[in-house]
Coordinates of N, CA and C in Angstrom, one line a residue:
X562 N 11.2 19.5 -3.2 CA 10.5 18.2 -3.3 C 10.7 17.4 -2.0
X563 N 9.6 16.8 -1.6 CA 9.7 16.0 -0.4 C 10.6 14.8 -0.5
X564 N 11.1 14.3 0.6 CA 12.0 13.1 0.6 C 11.1 11.9 0.1
X565 N 11.8 11.0 -0.7 CA 11.1 9.8 -1.2 C 11.8 8.6 -0.6
X566 N 11.0 7.7 -0.1 CA 11.6 6.4 0.4 C 11.2 5.3 -0.5
X567 N 12.1 4.3 -0.6 CA 11.9 3.1 -1.3 C 12.0 2.0 -0.3
X568 N 10.9 1.2 -0.2 CA 10.9 0.2 0.8 C 10.2 -1.0 0.3
X569 N 10.7 -2.2 0.5 CA 10.1 -3.5 0.0 C 9.6 -4.2 1.2
X570 N 8.4 -4.7 1.1 CA 7.7 -5.5 2.2 C 6.6 -6.4 1.5
X571 N 6.2 -7.3 2.3 CA 5.0 -8.2 1.9 C 4.0 -8.1 3.0
X572 N 2.8 -7.8 2.6 CA 1.7 -7.7 3.6 C 0.3 -7.9 2.9
X573 N -0.7 -8.0 3.7 CA -2.1 -8.1 3.2 C -2.7 -6.7 3.1
X574 N -3.4 -6.5 2.0 CA -4.1 -5.2 1.9 C -5.3 -5.2 2.8
X575 N -5.5 -4.1 3.5 CA -6.6 -4.0 4.4 C -7.9 -3.3 3.8
X576 N -7.7 -2.8 2.6 CA -8.9 -2.2 1.9 C -8.5 -2.1 0.4
X577 N -9.5 -2.0 -0.4 CA -9.3 -1.8 -1.8 C -8.5 -0.6 -2.1
X578 N -7.7 -0.6 -3.2 CA -7.0 0.6 -3.6 C -8.0 1.7 -4.0
X579 N -7.7 2.9 -3.7 CA -8.6 4.0 -4.1 C -7.8 4.9 -5.0
X580 N -8.5 5.2 -6.2 CA -7.9 6.1 -7.2 C -8.4 7.5 -7.0
X581 N -7.5 8.5 -6.8 CA -7.9 9.9 -6.6 C -7.3 10.7 -7.7
X582 N -8.0 11.9 -8.0 CA -7.5 12.8 -9.0 C -7.0 14.0 -8.2
X583 N -5.7 14.3 -8.2 CA -5.0 15.4 -7.5 C -4.4 16.3 -8.5
X584 N -4.9 17.5 -8.7 CA -4.4 18.5 -9.6 C -4.2 17.9 -11.0
X585 N -5.2 17.1 -11.5 CA -5.2 16.5 -12.8 C -4.3 15.3 -13.0
X586 N -3.7 14.8 -11.9 CA -2.9 13.6 -11.9 C -3.5 12.5 -11.1
X587 N -3.3 11.3 -11.5 CA -3.9 10.1 -10.8 C -3.0 9.8 -9.6
X588 N -3.6 9.5 -8.4 CA -2.9 9.0 -7.2 C -3.7 7.8 -6.7
X589 N -3.0 6.7 -6.4 CA -3.6 5.5 -5.8 C -3.2 5.4 -4.4
X590 N -4.1 5.2 -3.5 CA -3.8 5.0 -2.1 C -4.3 3.7 -1.6
X591 N -3.5 3.0 -0.8 CA -3.9 1.7 -0.3 C -3.2 1.5 1.1
X592 N -3.7 0.6 1.9 CA -3.2 0.3 3.2 C -2.9 -1.1 3.3
X593 N -1.7 -1.5 3.9 CA -1.3 -2.9 4.1 C -0.9 -3.1 5.5
X594 N -1.1 -4.4 5.9 CA -0.8 -4.8 7.3 C 0.4 -5.8 7.1
X595 N 1.4 -5.6 7.8 CA 2.6 -6.5 7.8 C 2.8 -7.1 9.2
X596 N 2.7 -8.4 9.4 CA 2.8 -9.0 10.7 C 4.3 -9.3 10.9
X597 N 4.8 -9.1 12.2 CA 6.1 -9.3 12.5 C 6.2 -10.0 13.9
X598 N 7.3 -10.7 14.1 CA 7.5 -11.4 15.4 C 6.6 -12.7 15.4
X599 N 6.6 -13.3 16.6 CA 5.8 -14.5 16.8 C 5.5 -14.6 18.3
X600 N 4.5 -15.5 18.6 CA 4.1 -15.7 19.9 C 3.6 -14.4 20.7
X601 N 4.1 -14.3 21.9 CA 3.8 -13.1 22.7 C 4.4 -11.8 22.1
X602 N 5.3 -11.9 21.2 CA 6.0 -10.8 20.6 C 5.5 -10.4 19.2
X603 N 4.4 -11.0 18.8 CA 3.8 -10.7 17.5 C 3.2 -9.3 17.5
X604 N 3.4 -8.5 16.5 CA 2.8 -7.2 16.3 C 2.6 -6.9 14.8
X605 N 1.7 -6.0 14.6 CA 1.4 -5.6 13.2 C 1.8 -4.2 12.9
X606 N 2.5 -4.0 11.7 CA 2.9 -2.7 11.3 C 1.9 -2.3 10.1
X607 N 1.3 -1.2 10.3 CA 0.3 -0.7 9.2 C 1.1 0.3 8.3
X608 N 1.0 0.1 7.0 CA 1.7 0.8 6.0 C 0.7 1.4 5.0
X609 N 0.8 2.8 4.9 CA 0.0 3.5 3.9 C 0.9 3.6 2.6
X610 N 0.4 3.2 1.5 CA 1.1 3.2 0.2 C 0.4 4.2 -0.7
X611 N 1.2 5.1 -1.3 CA 0.7 6.1 -2.3 C 1.5 5.9 -3.5
X612 N 0.8 5.8 -4.7 CA 1.5 5.5 -5.9 C 0.8 6.4 -7.0
X613 N 1.6 7.1 -7.7 CA 1.1 8.1 -8.7 C 1.3 7.7 -10.1
X614 N 0.5 8.2 -11.0 CA 0.6 8.1 -12.4 C -0.5 7.2 -13.1
X615 N -0.5 7.2 -14.4 CA -1.5 6.4 -15.1 C -1.3 4.9 -14.9
X616 N -0.1 4.5 -14.8 CA 0.2 3.1 -14.6 C -0.5 2.6 -13.3
X617 N -0.3 3.4 -12.3 CA -0.9 3.1 -11.0 C -2.4 3.0 -11.1
X618 N -3.1 4.0 -11.8 CA -4.5 4.0 -11.9 C -5.0 2.7 -12.7
X619 N -4.3 2.3 -13.7 CA -4.7 1.1 -14.4 C -4.5 -0.2 -13.5
X620 N -3.5 -0.2 -12.7 CA -3.2 -1.4 -11.9 C -4.0 -1.5 -10.6
X621 N -4.7 -0.4 -10.2 CA -5.4 -0.3 -9.0 C -6.5 -1.4 -8.9
X622 N -7.1 -1.8 -10.0 CA -8.1 -2.8 -10.0 C -7.6 -4.2 -9.4
X623 N -6.3 -4.4 -9.5 CA -5.8 -5.7 -9.0 C -5.4 -5.7 -7.5
X624 N -5.5 -4.5 -6.9 CA -5.1 -4.4 -5.5 C -6.4 -4.3 -4.7
X625 N -6.9 -5.5 -4.3 CA -8.2 -5.6 -3.5 C -7.9 -6.1 -2.1
X626 N -8.9 -5.8 -1.3 CA -8.8 -6.1 0.2 C -8.5 -7.6 0.4
X627 N -7.5 -7.9 1.2 CA -7.2 -9.3 1.6 C -6.1 -9.9 0.7
X628 N -5.8 -9.3 -0.4 CA -4.7 -10.0 -1.2 C -3.4 -9.7 -0.7
X629 N -2.5 -10.7 -0.8 CA -1.1 -10.7 -0.3 C -0.3 -10.0 -1.5
X630 N 0.3 -8.9 -1.2 CA 1.2 -8.2 -2.2 C 2.5 -8.0 -1.6

């Protein structure tokens, strides 16, 4: 099994969550932008989030572009 990481952050979603069917299981993918630093040192970190299961598929409707999560 691949390594799993647990990471907490706050960012704005850059697109609506997409629900995919992978081998009969639900997978939700979304992308978020997290701004760091300030002034001349400001930069954006792009984060791709993948969430699996039926709970993820039901919650996907609430993860829309531009919302702060």
